[in-house]
PDB file of C-alpha atoms in Angstrom:
ATOM      1  CA  MET A 724      88.083  72.324  94.984  1.00  0.00           C
ATOM      2  CA  ASN A 725      90.243  72.700  98.100  1.00  0.00           C
ATOM      3  CA  MET A 726      93.584  74.365  97.447  1.00  0.00           C
ATOM      4  CA  SER A 727      95.819  74.681 100.453  1.00  0.00           C
ATOM      5  CA  THR A 728      99.173  75.668  98.996  1.00  0.00           C
ATOM      6  CA  VAL A 729     100.340  78.592  96.935  1.00  0.00           C
ATOM      7  CA  GLU A 730     101.590  76.144  94.301  1.00  0.00           C
ATOM      8  CA  GLU A 731      98.097  74.659  93.952  1.00  0.00           C
ATOM      9  CA  ILE A 732      96.594  78.117  93.637  1.00  0.00           C
ATOM     10  CA  LYS A 733      99.180  79.136  91.032  1.00  0.00           C
ATOM     11  CA  ALA A 734      98.444  75.986  89.021  1.00  0.00           C
ATOM     12  CA  ALA A 735      94.727  76.754  89.132  1.00  0.00           C
ATOM     13  CA  ILE A 736      95.371  80.335  88.000  1.00  0.00           C
ATOM     14  CA  GLU A 737      97.343  79.035  85.020  1.00  0.00           C
ATOM     15  CA  SER A 738      94.165  77.302  83.833  1.00  0.00           C
ATOM     16  CA  LEU A 739      92.128  80.522  83.800  1.00  0.00           C
ATOM     17  CA  ASP A 740      91.370  82.436  80.640  1.00  0.00           C
ATOM     18  CA  ASP A 741      92.483  86.069  80.223  1.00  0.00           C
ATOM     19  CA  ARG A 742      89.155  87.505  81.396  1.00  0.00           C
ATOM     20  CA  GLN A 743      89.244  85.401  84.556  1.00  0.00           C
ATOM     21  CA  VAL A 744      92.870  86.372  85.261  1.00  0.00           C
ATOM     22  CA  ALA A 745      91.934  90.048  84.894  1.00  0.00           C
ATOM     23  CA  GLU A 746      88.992  89.572  87.255  1.00  0.00           C
ATOM     24  CA  LEU A 747      91.230  87.825  89.794  1.00  0.00           C
ATOM     25  CA  ALA A 748      93.889  90.538  89.484  1.00  0.00           C
ATOM     26  CA  GLU A 749      91.299  93.235  90.144  1.00  0.00           C
ATOM     27  CA  TRP A 750      89.986  91.349  93.175  1.00  0.00           C
ATOM     28  CA  LEU A 751      93.511  90.884  94.558  1.00  0.00           C
ATOM     29  CA  SER A 752      94.270  94.559  94.004  1.00  0.00           C
ATOM     30  CA  HIS A 753      91.176  95.630  95.952  1.00  0.00           C
ATOM     31  CA  ARG A 754      91.947  93.115  98.688  1.00  0.00           C
ATOM     32  CA  THR A 755      95.470  94.480  99.026  1.00  0.00           C
ATOM     33  CA  ASP A 756      94.213  98.073  98.985  1.00  0.00           C
ATOM     34  CA  ASP A 757      91.668  97.295 101.691  1.00  0.00           C
ATOM     35  CA  ALA A 758      94.326  95.658 103.871  1.00  0.00           C
ATOM     36  CA  TRP A 759      96.594  98.687 103.390  1.00  0.00           C
ATOM     37  CA  ASP A 760      93.770 101.065 104.327  1.00  0.00           C
ATOM     38  CA  GLN A 761      92.986  99.066 107.466  1.00  0.00           C
ATOM     39  CA  GLN A 762      96.640  99.034 108.491  1.00  0.00           C
ATOM     40  CA  MET A 763      96.944 102.794 107.937  1.00  0.00           C
ATOM     41  CA  CYS A 764      93.835 103.421 110.055  1.00  0.00           C
ATOM     42  CA  ALA A 765      95.226 101.195 112.811  1.00  0.00           C
ATOM     43  CA  ASP A 766      98.588 102.962 112.670  1.00  0.00           C
ATOM     44  CA  ILE A 767      96.948 106.393 112.833  1.00  0.00           C
ATOM     45  CA  ALA A 768      94.694 105.339 115.717  1.00  0.00           C
ATOM     46  CA  GLY A 769      97.714 103.903 117.521  1.00  0.00           C
ATOM     47  CA  GLY A 770      99.681 107.134 117.139  1.00  0.00           C
ATOM     48  CA  LYS A 771     102.360 105.575 114.939  1.00  0.00           C
ATOM     49  CA  LEU A 772     102.122 108.402 112.403  1.00  0.00           C
ATOM     50  CA  ASP A 773     101.869 111.295 114.854  1.00  0.00           C
ATOM     51  CA  HIS A 774     105.480 112.343 114.269  1.00  0.00           C
ATOM     52  CA  LEU A 775     104.890 112.480 110.494  1.00  0.00           C
ATOM     53  CA  ILE A 776     101.736 114.525 110.953  1.00  0.00           C
ATOM     54  CA  ARG A 777     103.601 116.971 113.208  1.00  0.00           C
ATOM     55  CA  GLU A 778     106.412 117.276 110.632  1.00  0.00           C
ATOM     56  CA  ALA A 779     103.949 117.890 107.800  1.00  0.00           C
ATOM     57  CA  LYS A 780     102.090 120.549 109.778  1.00  0.00           C
ATOM     58  CA  GLN A 781     105.361 122.261 110.696  1.00  0.00           C
ATOM     59  CA  SER A 782     106.484 122.194 107.046  1.00  0.00           C
ATOM     60  CA  ALA A 783     103.165 123.698 105.972  1.00  0.00           C
ATOM     61  CA  ARG A 784     103.422 126.467 108.592  1.00  0.00           C
ATOM     62  CA  SER A 785     106.970 127.332 107.539  1.00  0.00           C
ATOM     63  CA  GLY A 786     106.161 127.309 103.815  1.00  0.00           C
ATOM     64  CA  ASP A 787     108.418 124.351 103.047  1.00  0.00           C
ATOM     65  CA  VAL A 788     105.742 122.473 101.090  1.00  0.00           C
ATOM     66  CA  PHE A 789     104.199 123.124  97.720  1.00  0.00           C
ATOM     67  CA  GLY A 790     100.991 122.160  95.952  1.00  0.00           C
ATOM     68  CA  LEU A 791     100.753 119.753  93.062  1.00  0.00           C
ATOM     69  CA  PRO A 792     101.819 120.768  89.541  1.00  0.00           C
ATOM     70  CA  GLY A 793      99.179 123.015  88.001  1.00  0.00           C
ATOM     71  CA  ASP A 794      98.107 124.250  91.434  1.00  0.00           C
ATOM     72  CA  ALA A 795      98.631 127.895  92.322  1.00  0.00           C
ATOM     73  CA  ASN A 796     100.864 126.694  95.157  1.00  0.00           C
ATOM     74  CA  ALA A 797     102.897 124.369  92.935  1.00  0.00           C
ATOM     75  CA  PRO A 798     106.681 124.365  93.308  1.00  0.00           C
ATOM     76  CA  PRO A 799     108.494 126.969  91.237  1.00  0.00           C
ATOM     77  CA  GLU A 800     110.284 125.874  88.098  1.00  0.00           C
ATOM     78  CA  ASP A 801     114.007 125.083  88.377  1.00  0.00           C
ATOM     79  CA  LYS A 802     114.868 128.379  86.652  1.00  0.00           C
ATOM     80  CA  GLU A 803     113.018 130.282  89.352  1.00  0.00           C
ATOM     81  CA  LEU A 804     114.836 128.352  92.067  1.00  0.00           C
ATOM     82  CA  GLU A 805     118.269 129.137  90.643  1.00  0.00           C
ATOM     83  CA  GLY A 806     117.826 132.804  91.494  1.00  0.00           C
ATOM     84  CA  ARG A 807     117.110 131.930  95.131  1.00  0.00           C
ATOM     85  CA  LYS A 808     120.346 130.091  95.805  1.00  0.00           C
TER      86      LYS A 808
END
């Protein structure tokens, strides 16, 4: 079956059962993730994110960043912050 338009592909998807739709959705998700990863690697290699990396490192050095919730370096609770203002 040769499908050359999005409309033809959509029509074919409509004929799939739920298991097949789930399988297709998982495949599309991985395909999108892989494309994103490749683009990020290309952007990093091309220096497009250098300014963000510098900002993040500077924020870490100055103590302006916190760990994730549950981490020892997690941000203080709002009540704790109120006393700092």
